[in-house]
PDB file of C-alpha atoms and ligand atoms in Angstrom:
ATOM      1  CA  VAL A  14     -50.723-124.991  61.358  1.00 55.00           C
ATOM      2  CA  GLU A  15     -51.317-127.847  63.730  1.00 63.00           C
ATOM      3  CA  LEU A  16     -52.836-126.521  66.953  1.00 61.00           C
ATOM      4  CA  SER A  17     -50.119-128.509  68.670  1.00 65.00           C
ATOM      5  CA  GLU A  18     -47.561-125.906  67.012  1.00 68.00           C
ATOM      6  CA  VAL A  19     -49.170-122.835  68.261  1.00 66.00           C
ATOM      7  CA  PRO A  20     -46.979-121.621  71.303  1.00 64.00           C
ATOM      8  CA  ASP A  21     -48.771-120.985  74.718  1.00 66.00           C
ATOM      9  CA  PHE A  22     -48.193-117.355  74.950  1.00 60.00           C
ATOM     10  CA  SER A  23     -49.671-117.542  78.633  1.00 60.00           C
ATOM     11  CA  MET A  24     -46.396-118.846  79.663  1.00 61.00           C
ATOM     12  CA  PHE A  25     -44.594-115.664  78.772  1.00 63.00           C
ATOM     13  CA  VAL A  26     -47.377-113.004  79.951  1.00 66.00           C
ATOM     14  CA  ASP A  27     -48.789-112.556  83.439  1.00 72.00           C
ATOM     15  CA  PRO A  28     -52.278-111.003  82.315  1.00 69.00           C
ATOM     16  CA  VAL A  29     -52.655-108.914  85.553  1.00 73.00           C
ATOM     17  CA  ASP A  30     -49.291-107.896  86.212  1.00 74.00           C
ATOM     18  CA  CYS A  31     -47.732-106.758  82.933  1.00 82.00           C
ATOM     19  CA  GLU A  32     -46.624-103.496  81.802  1.00 84.00           C
ATOM     20  CA  ALA A  33     -49.463-102.809  79.351  1.00 83.00           C
ATOM     21  CA  ASN A  34     -52.011-103.404  82.209  1.00 83.00           C
ATOM     22  CA  ARG A  35     -50.214-101.076  84.550  1.00 85.00           C
ATOM     23  CA  ALA A  36     -49.476 -98.353  81.996  1.00 85.00           C
ATOM     24  CA  ILE A  37     -53.088 -98.127  80.675  1.00 86.00           C
ATOM     25  CA  ASN A  38     -54.974 -98.537  83.959  1.00 85.00           C
ATOM     26  CA  ALA A  39     -52.637 -95.523  85.131  1.00 87.00           C
ATOM     27  CA  PHE A  40     -53.757 -93.361  82.019  1.00 85.00           C
ATOM     28  CA  PHE A  41     -57.676 -94.085  83.043  1.00 86.00           C
ATOM     29  CA  GLU A  42     -56.804 -93.175  86.896  1.00 85.00           C
ATOM     30  CA  ASN A  43     -55.205 -90.043  85.686  1.00 84.00           C
ATOM     31  CA  ALA A  44     -57.820 -89.150  83.063  1.00 81.00           C
ATOM     32  CA  ALA A  45     -60.694 -89.824  85.798  1.00 78.00           C
ATOM     33  CA  ALA A  46     -58.827 -87.541  88.197  1.00 77.00           C
ATOM     34  CA  LYS A  47     -58.625 -84.861  85.703  1.00 76.00           C
ATOM     35  CA  ASN A  48     -61.833 -84.881  84.315  1.00 72.00           C
ATOM     36  CA  ALA A  49     -63.753 -85.213  87.481  1.00 69.00           C
ATOM     37  CA  ARG A  50     -66.925 -83.624  86.954  1.00 67.00           C
ATOM     38  CA  ALA A  51     -67.992 -80.626  88.723  1.00 63.00           C
ATOM     39  CA  PRO A  52     -71.088 -81.088  90.805  1.00 66.00           C
ATOM     40  CA  ARG A  53     -74.225 -79.746  89.023  1.00 74.00           C
ATOM     41  CA  PRO A  54     -75.731 -76.550  89.745  1.00 80.00           C
ATOM     42  CA  TYR A  55     -78.656 -78.176  91.372  1.00 87.00           C
ATOM     43  CA  LEU A  56     -79.663 -80.726  93.935  1.00 93.00           C
ATOM     44  CA  GLY A  57     -80.198 -83.923  91.686  1.00 93.00           C
ATOM     45  CA  ALA A  58     -83.412 -85.711  93.201  1.00 94.00           C
ATOM     46  CA  SER A  59     -81.587 -88.671  92.147  1.00 93.00           C
ATOM     47  CA  ILE A  60     -79.721 -88.542  95.511  1.00 93.00           C
ATOM     48  CA  VAL A  61     -82.212 -87.335  97.815  1.00 95.00           C
ATOM     49  CA  GLY A  62     -82.885 -90.434  99.159  1.00 95.00           C
ATOM     50  CA  ASP A  63     -79.202 -91.707  99.718  1.00 95.00           C
ATOM     51  CA  GLY A  64     -78.873 -93.070 103.327  1.00 95.00           C
ATOM     52  CA  CYS A  65     -76.324 -90.580 104.428  1.00 97.00           C
ATOM     53  CA  ALA A  66     -77.799 -86.822 104.386  1.00 96.00           C
ATOM     54  CA  ARG A  67     -74.023 -85.500 104.264  1.00 96.00           C
ATOM     55  CA  LYS A  68     -73.445 -87.090 101.197  1.00 95.00           C
ATOM     56  CA  VAL A  69     -76.424 -85.548  99.686  1.00 95.00           C
ATOM     57  CA  GLN A  70     -75.003 -82.230 100.487  1.00 94.00           C
ATOM     58  CA  PHE A  71     -71.391 -83.020  99.315  1.00 93.00           C
ATOM     59  CA  ASP A  72     -72.741 -84.240  96.117  1.00 90.00           C
ATOM     60  CA  TRP A  73     -74.596 -80.942  95.555  1.00 91.00           C
ATOM     61  CA  TRP A  74     -71.475 -78.792  96.495  1.00 88.00           C
ATOM     62  CA  CYS A  75     -68.249 -80.766  95.973  1.00 86.00           C
ATOM     63  CA  THR A  76     -66.650 -82.256  92.986  1.00 78.00           C
ATOM     64  CA  PRO A  77     -66.230 -86.342  94.020  1.00 76.00           C
ATOM     65  CA  PHE A  78     -63.237 -87.999  93.783  1.00 75.00           C
ATOM     66  CA  LEU A  79     -64.087 -91.085  91.662  1.00 75.00           C
ATOM     67  CA  ALA A  80     -61.723 -94.233  90.714  1.00 82.00           C
ATOM     68  CA  ALA A  81     -62.116 -94.696  86.815  1.00 88.00           C
ATOM     69  CA  ARG A  82     -63.484 -98.011  87.851  1.00 88.00           C
ATOM     70  CA  VAL A  83     -66.412 -96.701  89.363  1.00 83.00           C
ATOM     71  CA  ARG A  84     -66.868 -94.037  86.714  1.00 85.00           C
ATOM     72  CA  LEU A  85     -66.981 -96.894  84.366  1.00 90.00           C
ATOM     73  CA  ILE A  86     -69.731 -98.731  86.266  1.00 90.00           C
ATOM     74  CA  PHE A  87     -71.829 -95.226  85.923  1.00 88.00           C
ATOM     75  CA  ASP A  88     -71.332 -95.353  82.274  1.00 92.00           C
ATOM     76  CA  ARG A  89     -72.155 -99.058  82.216  1.00 95.00           C
ATOM     77  CA  GLY A  90     -75.598 -97.954  83.675  1.00 95.00           C
ATOM     78  CA  HIS A  91     -76.199 -95.445  80.967  1.00 96.00           C
ATOM     79  CA  ALA A  92     -75.277 -97.783  78.302  1.00 97.00           C
ATOM     80  CA  PHE A  93     -77.696-100.614  79.548  1.00 97.00           C
ATOM     81  CA  GLU A  94     -80.340 -97.875  79.960  1.00 98.00           C
ATOM     82  CA  GLN A  95     -79.985 -97.145  76.305  1.00 97.00           C
ATOM     83  CA  LEU A  96     -79.859-100.605  75.057  1.00 98.00           C
ATOM     84  CA  ALA A  97     -83.127-101.277  77.402  1.00 98.00           C
ATOM     85  CA  ARG A  98     -85.021 -98.663  75.839  1.00 98.00           C
ATOM     86  CA  GLU A  99     -84.199 -99.217  72.346  1.00 98.00           C
ATOM     87  CA  ARG A 100     -85.598-103.164  73.021  1.00 97.00           C
ATOM     88  CA  LEU A 101     -88.577-101.661  74.655  1.00 98.00           C
ATOM     89  CA  ASN A 102     -88.986 -99.476  71.650  1.00 97.00           C
ATOM     90  CA  ALA A 103     -88.510-102.604  69.176  1.00 98.00           C
ATOM     91  CA  ILE A 104     -91.468-104.153  70.935  1.00 96.00           C
ATOM     92  CA  GLY A 105     -94.067-101.411  70.845  1.00 96.00           C
ATOM     93  CA  PHE A 106     -93.199 -98.895  73.567  1.00 97.00           C
ATOM     94  CA  TYR A 107     -93.542 -95.244  73.029  1.00 98.00           C
ATOM     95  CA  PHE A 108     -91.782 -92.767  75.202  1.00 98.00           C
ATOM     96  CA  ALA A 109     -92.611 -88.974  75.405  1.00 98.00           C
ATOM     97  CA  ALA A 110     -90.007 -86.671  73.829  1.00 97.00           C
ATOM     98  CA  PRO A 111     -86.782 -86.040  76.478  1.00 94.00           C
ATOM     99  CA  GLU A 112     -88.114 -82.514  76.906  1.00 93.00           C
ATOM    100  CA  SER A 113     -90.810 -83.909  79.117  1.00 94.00           C
ATOM    101  CA  LEU A 114     -88.572 -85.849  81.263  1.00 97.00           C
ATOM    102  CA  LYS A 115     -87.169 -82.842  83.401  1.00 97.00           C
ATOM    103  CA  PHE A 116     -88.562 -81.066  86.418  1.00 97.00           C
ATOM    104  CA  THR A 117     -87.137 -78.263  88.755  1.00 96.00           C
ATOM    105  CA  ALA A 118     -88.470 -77.488  92.325  1.00 97.00           C
ATOM    106  CA  PHE A 119     -87.508 -75.184  95.002  1.00 96.00           C
ATOM    107  CA  GLY A 120     -87.127 -72.263  93.041  1.00 95.00           C
ATOM    108  CA  GLY A 121     -84.526 -74.324  90.435  1.00 94.00           C
ATOM    109  CA  LEU A 122     -82.391 -75.537  93.441  1.00 95.00           C
ATOM    110  CA  VAL A 123     -83.705 -79.075  92.910  1.00 96.00           C
ATOM    111  CA  GLU A 124     -83.610 -80.878  89.579  1.00 95.00           C
ATOM    112  CA  GLY A 125     -84.542 -84.285  88.155  1.00 96.00           C
ATOM    113  CA  HIS A 126     -84.697 -86.157  85.095  1.00 96.00           C
ATOM    114  CA  ALA A 127     -86.486 -89.280  84.432  1.00 98.00           C
ATOM    115  CA  ASP A 128     -85.291 -92.046  82.428  1.00 98.00           C
ATOM    116  CA  GLY A 129     -88.332 -91.935  80.520  1.00 98.00           C
ATOM    117  CA  VAL A 130     -92.249 -91.391  80.498  1.00 98.00           C
ATOM    118  CA  ILE A 131     -93.899 -94.176  78.635  1.00 98.00           C
ATOM    119  CA  ILE A 132     -96.751 -92.807  76.704  1.00 98.00           C
ATOM    120  CA  ARG A 133     -97.920 -96.276  75.287  1.00 97.00           C
ATOM    121  CA  VAL A 134     -97.318 -99.921  75.517  1.00 97.00           C
ATOM    122  CA  PRO A 135     -97.837-103.002  73.617  1.00 95.00           C
ATOM    123  CA  PRO A 136    -101.117-104.955  74.043  1.00 91.00           C
ATOM    124  CA  ALA A 137    -100.432-108.065  76.140  1.00 88.00           C
ATOM    125  CA  PRO A 138    -102.767-110.582  77.394  1.00 87.00           C
ATOM    126  CA  GLY A 139    -103.116-110.240  81.267  1.00 88.00           C
ATOM    127  CA  TRP A 140    -101.418-107.187  81.340  1.00 88.00           C
ATOM    128  CA  TYR A 141    -103.065-103.630  81.916  1.00 91.00           C
ATOM    129  CA  PHE A 142    -100.755-100.941  82.237  1.00 95.00           C
ATOM    130  CA  GLN A 143    -101.761 -97.440  82.413  1.00 96.00           C
ATOM    131  CA  THR A 144     -99.873 -94.375  80.733  1.00 97.00           C
ATOM    132  CA  PRO A 145     -98.545 -92.212  81.004  1.00 98.00           C
ATOM    133  CA  ALA A 146     -96.290 -93.525  83.563  1.00 98.00           C
ATOM    134  CA  ILE A 147     -92.600 -92.974  84.692  1.00 98.00           C
ATOM    135  CA  TRP A 148     -89.885 -95.693  83.479  1.00 98.00           C
ATOM    136  CA  GLU A 149     -86.829 -96.104  85.488  1.00 98.00           C
ATOM    137  CA  CYS A 150     -83.696 -98.231  84.718  1.00 98.00           C
ATOM    138  CA  LYS A 151     -80.994 -99.480  86.573  1.00 97.00           C
ATOM    139  CA  ALA A 152     -78.154-101.957  85.828  1.00 97.00           C
ATOM    140  CA  LEU A 153     -77.094-103.627  88.974  1.00 97.00           C
ATOM    141  CA  ASN A 154     -74.301-106.271  89.884  1.00 95.00           C
ATOM    142  CA  ASN A 155     -75.440-109.842  90.373  1.00 97.00           C
ATOM    143  CA  LYS A 156     -75.729-109.607  94.176  1.00 97.00           C
ATOM    144  CA  ASN A 157     -77.698-106.438  93.933  1.00 96.00           C
ATOM    145  CA  PHE A 158     -80.025-107.654  91.479  1.00 98.00           C
ATOM    146  CA  ARG A 159     -80.724-110.824  93.641  1.00 98.00           C
ATOM    147  CA  ALA A 160     -81.702-108.722  96.337  1.00 98.00           C
ATOM    148  CA  VAL A 161     -84.174-106.579  94.462  1.00 98.00           C
ATOM    149  CA  VAL A 162     -85.578-109.849  93.148  1.00 98.00           C
ATOM    150  CA  ARG A 163     -85.854-111.049  96.739  1.00 98.00           C
ATOM    151  CA  ASP A 164     -86.649-108.082  98.806  1.00 98.00           C
ATOM    152  CA  GLY A 165     -88.220-105.748  96.316  1.00 97.00           C
ATOM    153  CA  LEU A 166     -86.907-102.339  95.346  1.00 98.00           C
ATOM    154  CA  GLU A 167     -88.101-100.228  98.428  1.00 97.00           C
ATOM    155  CA  LYS A 168     -86.128-102.509 101.180  1.00 97.00           C
ATOM    156  CA  ALA A 169     -83.080-103.439  98.884  1.00 97.00           C
ATOM    157  CA  PHE A 170     -82.672 -99.941  97.402  1.00 97.00           C
ATOM    158  CA  PRO A 171     -84.600 -97.258  99.660  1.00 96.00           C
ATOM    159  CA  LYS A 172     -82.763 -94.458  97.605  1.00 95.00           C
ATOM    160  CA  TYR A 173     -83.853 -95.774  94.263  1.00 97.00           C
ATOM    161  CA  PHE A 174     -87.473 -96.314  95.511  1.00 98.00           C
ATOM    162  CA  VAL A 175     -87.480 -92.486  96.876  1.00 97.00           C
ATOM    163  CA  GLN A 176     -85.842 -91.415  93.508  1.00 97.00           C
ATOM    164  CA  VAL A 177     -88.882 -93.091  91.501  1.00 98.00           C
ATOM    165  CA  GLN A 178     -91.400 -91.405  93.948  1.00 98.00           C
ATOM    166  CA  LEU A 179     -90.186 -88.317  93.542  1.00 98.00           C
ATOM    167  CA  TYR A 180     -90.295 -88.197  89.772  1.00 98.00           C
ATOM    168  CA  MET A 181     -93.768 -89.478  89.859  1.00 98.00           C
ATOM    169  CA  HIS A 182     -94.532 -86.483  92.092  1.00 98.00           C
ATOM    170  CA  TYR A 183     -92.927 -83.842  90.527  1.00 98.00           C
ATOM    171  CA  LEU A 184     -93.583 -84.906  86.808  1.00 98.00           C
ATOM    172  CA  ASN A 185     -97.275 -85.566  87.920  1.00 98.00           C
ATOM    173  CA  LYS A 186     -97.350 -89.029  86.643  1.00 98.00           C
ATOM    174  CA  PRO A 187     -99.039 -91.005  89.477  1.00 98.00           C
ATOM    175  CA  ASN A 188     -99.663 -94.275  87.594  1.00 98.00           C
ATOM    176  CA  PRO A 189     -97.472 -96.940  88.865  1.00 98.00           C
ATOM    177  CA  ALA A 190     -94.019 -96.505  87.187  1.00 98.00           C
ATOM    178  CA  LEU A 191     -92.462 -99.413  85.213  1.00 98.00           C
ATOM    179  CA  TYR A 192     -89.077-100.333  86.663  1.00 98.00           C
ATOM    180  CA  THR A 193     -86.389-102.018  84.680  1.00 98.00           C
ATOM    181  CA  ALA A 194     -83.548-103.718  86.850  1.00 98.00           C
ATOM    182  CA  ILE A 195     -80.815-105.365  84.587  1.00 98.00           C
ATOM    183  CA  ASN A 196     -78.216-107.926  86.257  1.00 98.00           C
ATOM    184  CA  ALA A 197     -75.101-106.595  84.742  1.00 96.00           C
ATOM    185  CA  ASP A 198     -73.325-109.857  85.037  1.00 96.00           C
ATOM    186  CA  SER A 199     -75.976-112.304  83.582  1.00 97.00           C
ATOM    187  CA  CYS A 200     -78.117-109.487  81.282  1.00 96.00           C
ATOM    188  CA  GLU A 201     -81.119-110.733  82.998  1.00 97.00           C
ATOM    189  CA  CYS A 202     -83.753-108.220  82.765  1.00 97.00           C
ATOM    190  CA  LEU A 203     -86.361-107.787  85.503  1.00 98.00           C
ATOM    191  CA  PHE A 204     -89.732-105.736  84.873  1.00 97.00           C
ATOM    192  CA  PHE A 205     -91.967-104.622  87.810  1.00 97.00           C
ATOM    193  CA  THR A 206     -94.256-101.953  88.679  1.00 97.00           C
ATOM    194  CA  VAL A 207     -93.782 -99.385  91.425  1.00 98.00           C
ATOM    195  CA  PRO A 208     -96.649 -97.560  92.809  1.00 98.00           C
ATOM    196  CA  TYR A 209     -97.021 -94.293  93.850  1.00 98.00           C
ATOM    197  CA  HIS A 210     -96.539 -93.182  97.701  1.00 98.00           C
ATOM    198  CA  ALA A 211     -97.775 -89.867  98.175  1.00 98.00           C
ATOM    199  CA  ALA A 212     -96.552 -90.145 101.882  1.00 98.00           C
ATOM    200  CA  VAL A 213     -92.696 -91.340 100.707  1.00 98.00           C
ATOM    201  CA  ALA A 214     -92.516 -88.398  98.077  1.00 98.00           C
ATOM    202  CA  GLN A 215     -93.621 -86.052 101.168  1.00 98.00           C
ATOM    203  CA  ARG A 216     -91.134 -87.251 103.486  1.00 97.00           C
ATOM    204  CA  ALA A 217     -88.319 -86.716 100.572  1.00 97.00           C
ATOM    205  CA  ILE A 218     -89.621 -83.263  99.849  1.00 97.00           C
ATOM    206  CA  GLU A 219     -89.356 -82.599 103.783  1.00 97.00           C
ATOM    207  CA  ARG A 220     -85.775 -84.078 103.574  1.00 97.00           C
ATOM    208  CA  ILE A 221     -84.746 -81.763 100.773  1.00 97.00           C
ATOM    209  CA  GLU A 222     -86.096 -78.911 102.799  1.00 97.00           C
ATOM    210  CA  THR A 223     -83.888 -79.937 105.802  1.00 96.00           C
ATOM    211  CA  ILE A 224     -80.850 -80.320 103.449  1.00 95.00           C
ATOM    212  CA  ILE A 225     -81.272 -76.938 101.806  1.00 95.00           C
ATOM    213  CA  GLU A 226     -81.828 -75.085 105.041  1.00 95.00           C
ATOM    214  CA  ALA A 227     -78.782 -76.634 106.754  1.00 95.00           C
ATOM    215  CA  THR A 228     -76.659 -76.134 103.724  1.00 91.00           C
ATOM    216  CA  ARG A 229     -77.678 -72.267 103.572  1.00 92.00           C
ATOM    217  CA  ARG A 230     -76.780 -72.105 107.129  1.00 94.00           C
ATOM    218  CA  GLY A 231     -73.370 -73.465 106.019  1.00 92.00           C
ATOM    219  CA  GLU A 232     -73.989 -76.574 108.298  1.00 94.00           C
ATOM    220  CA  LEU A 233     -72.686 -79.904 107.712  1.00 93.00           C
ATOM    221  CA  LEU A 234     -75.257 -82.472 108.551  1.00 95.00           C
ATOM    222  CA  GLU A 235     -74.506 -85.630 110.646  1.00 95.00           C
ATOM    223  CA  ARG A 236     -72.545 -88.572 109.077  1.00 96.00           C
ATOM    224  CA  ALA A 237     -74.777 -91.504 108.601  1.00 97.00           C
ATOM    225  CA  TYR A 238     -71.992 -94.565 109.178  1.00 97.00           C
ATOM    226  CA  ASP A 239     -69.755 -94.449 112.281  1.00 96.00           C
ATOM    227  CA  SER A 240     -66.405 -95.226 110.257  1.00 96.00           C
ATOM    228  CA  PRO A 241     -64.233 -94.395 107.267  1.00 95.00           C
ATOM    229  CA  ASP A 242     -64.012 -98.307 106.914  1.00 95.00           C
ATOM    230  CA  ASP A 243     -67.972 -98.696 106.471  1.00 96.00           C
ATOM    231  CA  TRP A 244     -68.403-100.105 102.787  1.00 92.00           C
ATOM    232  CA  ARG A 245     -70.763 -97.175 102.048  1.00 92.00           C
ATOM    233  CA  CYS A 246     -68.008 -94.397 102.919  1.00 94.00           C
ATOM    234  CA  LYS A 247     -65.431 -96.729 101.108  1.00 90.00           C
ATOM    235  CA  LEU A 248     -67.796 -96.211  97.889  1.00 85.00           C
ATOM    236  CA  CYS A 249     -68.383 -92.394  98.617  1.00 89.00           C
ATOM    237  CA  GLY A 250     -66.492 -89.958  96.424  1.00 86.00           C
ATOM    238  CA  HIS A 251     -65.985 -87.706  99.530  1.00 91.00           C
ATOM    239  CA  ARG A 252     -64.693 -89.774 101.862  1.00 91.00           C
ATOM    240  CA  GLN A 253     -61.471 -87.757 102.013  1.00 89.00           C
ATOM    241  CA  LYS A 254     -62.842 -84.574 103.061  1.00 91.00           C
ATOM    242  CA  CYS A 255     -65.583 -86.110 105.423  1.00 94.00           C
ATOM    243  CA  TRP A 256     -63.702 -87.752 107.572  1.00 93.00           C
ATOM    244  CA  GLY A 257     -60.196 -85.455 107.218  1.00 87.00           C
ATOM    245  CA  LEU A 258     -58.282 -88.402 105.736  1.00 71.00           C
ATOM    246  CA  ALA A 259     -54.730 -87.286 104.013  1.00 61.00           C
ATOM    247  CA  HIS A 260     -55.521 -89.608 100.923  1.00 52.00           C
ATOM    248  CA  ALA A 261     -58.444 -91.691 100.021  1.00 45.00           C
ATOM    249  CA  PRO A 262     -57.403 -94.931  98.091  1.00 44.00           C
ATOM    250  CA  PRO A 263     -59.606 -95.551  95.355  1.00 44.00           C
ATOM    251  CA  ALA A 264     -62.663 -97.505  96.031  1.00 43.00           C
TER     252      ALA A 264
HETATM  253  S1  SF4 B 324     -67.859 -90.708 103.624  1.00 79.52           S
HETATM  254 FE1  SF4 B 324     -69.396 -91.658 104.755  1.00 79.52          FE
HETATM  255  S2  SF4 B 324     -70.152 -90.611 106.319  1.00 79.52           S
HETATM  256 FE2  SF4 B 324     -69.002 -89.160 104.735  1.00 79.52          FE
HETATM  257  S3  SF4 B 324     -70.473 -88.363 103.380  1.00 79.52           S
HETATM  258 FE3  SF4 B 324     -69.723 -90.464 102.449  1.00 79.52          FE
HETATM  259  S4  SF4 B 324     -71.192 -91.698 103.233  1.00 79.52           S
HETATM  260 FE4  SF4 B 324     -71.673 -89.932 104.476  1.00 79.52          FE
END
């Protein structure tokens, strides 16, 4: 068949506004709503550093509403993490057994799971890396990846910075952690170390205490943002109940 004889099907199907697209995405949204994950029975160390303390309370106690698209972004993060671990293994990194990645604190009210604990790295000229050390991996869109490259983790994503500090603290791994940021758009990988800051970990622990105490009193902490239209609220799975909205459109 000559190429010139192949019909141009794009004339017949609008790739966005077609039945298949609408129907399958509607199934995805229904499935996301039906399979909304109940909150974990503990306060996750990964959320403690969030900019909004009220969101941390909600994440601890309430099932979030997450659009199918947002769920897929989380799943993408897990897939990238797995791929990065496999590649690190392939070049000679060794990781501790999964059982050693978990910790609990505050009598079991707080729990955390590091992505990995590195126990051996391949020899590389000019690079000295002390083990054992925490490994964390995040897949970021291009804009956020560039922000980390430009500003560093602490400034670009204080929440992730606090998370890794808590892991170093509670897993007693004060050696600088190895952080892997993956650009989910271009698949570039960025590796950098994050030193332990005892004062940051201590402030995070004090924040945990504040959140636990307020929650025990049945008190909702202050909102961190002024409007439900703030982009951070639009991405929050608790926007509807936080702002008393009748209907929260998917982020
Ligand atoms: S909707 Fe906004 S203010 Fe409310 S909990 Fe979420 S992030 Fe905080």
